[in-house]
């Protein structure tokens, strides 16, 4: 904005003034009156905005709006022009000549409220992620996406031995997701302890250059591409992916099925990789959940089937369908999963999977929690596998339930004969079975989708619900917080008070948070 020298102002003659009245927000009639009034006083009016205009009169209260409409990119472009309120115009008409522009006449730049917060108020950020609301949609994707690439890279590089580097990037990303404004200034982050030196440098670089070179290098690193590709295969973790790269494998075609040590998950995972990489839509997940609910209800009336995981946190798509099953009568859930799997098999909804028996014993309450991905594994009875979703699911057919023919016999059976299948015994195998690759290539009216079915006894259910709702980082933070702050051990099976040596029950999800002395967070605010 021009800083006005009053002497110059006072010497302004009417001839030196060219007015442009912005028509926006001014009624047509009033605008005409204003123009007529100006002409009567001999003040020149321009019909259009141009650089020769000396005064822009507007009803807008924020300079930002004026500049946007005038299509002015920077304030420097208007340094010789006055952007003034209607009040200046009225005073000028009254005075019979353009009055000097005083501070009260100027239309000022009003920063949006969210940015004001960033500048003026030191944000109060709770120390733990589980004490903050972390929504799925937030203001700082520009930074969190690159930070999570660094996290992923560190995770793949260092793996289990050293998860701390990966974690540092995630912490920074997580805290940025919880900020109610877009970060525009690195200094506003200086007191946030979750943003360490490395992350801070990354954010600064993005603010200055629009990108971070280190992240660009990772994105273009062939090793990273291969690691991401291989570890995205069902049943393949980072250590297997590394071994494959060491063998010189570069893509899916290089994978030698013979070399897969008969791991059924990997065999199916490779064959169906392309399809499993498709996102699962919320509609598909809901249709499948409803089928499971109806079947489970027939087996065990009163059963509860909850769609958990990312969908429960409000994500519109996911990589799988996570269903948590329980029944208010503790013990009645035993045997449910085996029967349910049989029913789903009869309906030809199952491609392959592994039914794991429960490995729970009360001592898991006290077991050491490690700061690792493995630390999140639980001991519930569960089935992790791949289901066949008829294409009609995907299109979201409303009368879908009637379309699944219960009596139809499965023609396609996967060959699992040679596979080691620990604790799995529900699947009958046909000797004439097609190979997974043949199944993939066959003409079929279904798509392969990853499904997790988990059974929790009701007295552990609400802890299981929190655990299986996630996200993973929210859980990890919650567990670490419980341990460090409360001296309590939290798992998907329950909460164990290490000082008193007792378990702390919960009869709702809210009670889980109460027991942890935390404000309740809706699942949609657990997207750390
Ligand atoms: N989980 C778990 N034990 C496992 C696997 C997963 O407790 N053996 C938890 C995860 O920590 C996560 C939730 O269950 O909080 C769902 O896991 P997953 O399906 O892997 O992730 P989502 O958050 O659902 O992501 P997506 O939408 O991609 O499926
Ligand atoms: Mn999921
Ligand atoms: Mn899952």
PDB file of N, CA, C and O and ligand atoms in Angstrom, residues 308-310 319-323 384 450-454 468, ligand 3:
ATOM      1  N   UNK A 308     -14.508 -52.036  10.833  1.00  0.00           N
ATOM      2  CA  UNK A 308     -13.512 -51.223  11.543  1.00  0.00           C
ATOM      3  C   UNK A 308     -12.453 -50.712  10.556  1.00  0.00           C
ATOM      4  O   UNK A 308     -12.753 -50.489   9.396  1.00  0.00           O
ATOM      5  N   UNK A 309     -11.231 -50.532  11.029  1.00  0.00           N
ATOM      6  CA  UNK A 309     -10.145 -50.064  10.170  1.00  0.00           C
ATOM      7  C   UNK A 309     -10.425 -48.670   9.628  1.00  0.00           C
ATOM      8  O   UNK A 309     -11.179 -47.888  10.199  1.00  0.00           O
ATOM      9  N   UNK A 310      -9.817 -48.414   8.474  1.00  0.00           N
ATOM     10  CA  UNK A 310      -9.894 -47.092   7.865  1.00  0.00           C
ATOM     11  C   UNK A 310     -11.323 -46.620   7.602  1.00  0.00           C
ATOM     12  O   UNK A 310     -11.636 -45.435   7.766  1.00  0.00           O
ATOM     13  N   UNK A 319      -7.624 -50.541   1.726  1.00  0.00           N
ATOM     14  CA  UNK A 319      -6.900 -51.617   1.038  1.00  0.00           C
ATOM     15  C   UNK A 319      -7.521 -52.972   1.362  1.00  0.00           C
ATOM     16  O   UNK A 319      -7.228 -53.970   0.727  1.00  0.00           O
ATOM     17  N   UNK A 320      -8.407 -52.978   2.357  1.00  0.00           N
ATOM     18  CA  UNK A 320      -9.073 -54.224   2.733  1.00  0.00           C
ATOM     19  C   UNK A 320     -10.361 -53.923   3.491  1.00  0.00           C
ATOM     20  O   UNK A 320     -10.716 -52.760   3.674  1.00  0.00           O
ATOM     21  N   UNK A 321     -11.061 -54.989   3.900  1.00  0.00           N
ATOM     22  CA  UNK A 321     -12.258 -54.842   4.727  1.00  0.00           C
ATOM     23  C   UNK A 321     -11.951 -55.498   6.070  1.00  0.00           C
ATOM     24  O   UNK A 321     -11.614 -56.679   6.123  1.00  0.00           O
ATOM     25  N   UNK A 322     -12.008 -54.718   7.148  1.00  0.00           N
ATOM     26  CA  UNK A 322     -11.728 -55.234   8.489  1.00  0.00           C
ATOM     27  C   UNK A 322     -13.044 -55.367   9.245  1.00  0.00           C
ATOM     28  O   UNK A 322     -13.726 -54.368   9.463  1.00  0.00           O
ATOM     29  N   UNK A 323     -13.404 -56.587   9.614  1.00  0.00           N
ATOM     30  CA  UNK A 323     -14.658 -56.780  10.348  1.00  0.00           C
ATOM     31  C   UNK A 323     -14.362 -57.391  11.718  1.00  0.00           C
ATOM     32  O   UNK A 323     -13.665 -58.402  11.826  1.00  0.00           O
ATOM     33  N   UNK A 384      -7.443 -64.102   8.006  1.00  0.00           N
ATOM     34  CA  UNK A 384      -6.895 -63.083   7.113  1.00  0.00           C
ATOM     35  C   UNK A 384      -6.808 -63.721   5.733  1.00  0.00           C
ATOM     36  O   UNK A 384      -6.216 -64.793   5.588  1.00  0.00           O
ATOM     37  N   UNK A 450      -8.993 -58.140  -0.224  1.00  0.00           N
ATOM     38  CA  UNK A 450      -8.444 -58.564   1.058  1.00  0.00           C
ATOM     39  C   UNK A 450      -9.474 -58.355   2.154  1.00  0.00           C
ATOM     40  O   UNK A 450     -10.129 -57.321   2.219  1.00  0.00           O
ATOM     41  N   UNK A 451      -9.604 -59.359   3.005  1.00  0.00           N
ATOM     42  CA  UNK A 451     -10.561 -59.279   4.116  1.00  0.00           C
ATOM     43  C   UNK A 451      -9.904 -59.764   5.407  1.00  0.00           C
ATOM     44  O   UNK A 451      -9.165 -60.757   5.396  1.00  0.00           O
ATOM     45  N   UNK A 452     -10.140 -59.064   6.507  1.00  0.00           N
ATOM     46  CA  UNK A 452      -9.725 -59.508   7.839  1.00  0.00           C
ATOM     47  C   UNK A 452     -10.985 -59.705   8.681  1.00  0.00           C
ATOM     48  O   UNK A 452     -11.785 -58.777   8.801  1.00  0.00           O
ATOM     49  N   UNK A 453     -11.157 -60.910   9.220  1.00  0.00           N
ATOM     50  CA  UNK A 453     -12.287 -61.172  10.121  1.00  0.00           C
ATOM     51  C   UNK A 453     -11.698 -61.463  11.500  1.00  0.00           C
ATOM     52  O   UNK A 453     -10.859 -62.354  11.629  1.00  0.00           O
ATOM     53  N   UNK A 454     -12.117 -60.734  12.509  1.00  0.00           N
ATOM     54  CA  UNK A 454     -11.524 -60.884  13.834  1.00  0.00           C
ATOM     55  C   UNK A 454     -12.624 -61.170  14.848  1.00  0.00           C
ATOM     56  O   UNK A 454     -13.689 -60.542  14.815  1.00  0.00           O
ATOM     57  N   UNK A 468      -8.504 -52.173  16.496  1.00  0.00           N
ATOM     58  CA  UNK A 468      -8.755 -52.460  15.077  1.00  0.00           C
ATOM     59  C   UNK A 468      -9.332 -51.275  14.315  1.00  0.00           C
ATOM     60  O   UNK A 468      -9.484 -51.327  13.102  1.00  0.00           O
TER      61      UNK A 468
HETATM   62 MN1  LIG B   3      -6.703 -55.003   7.725  1.00  0.00          MN
END
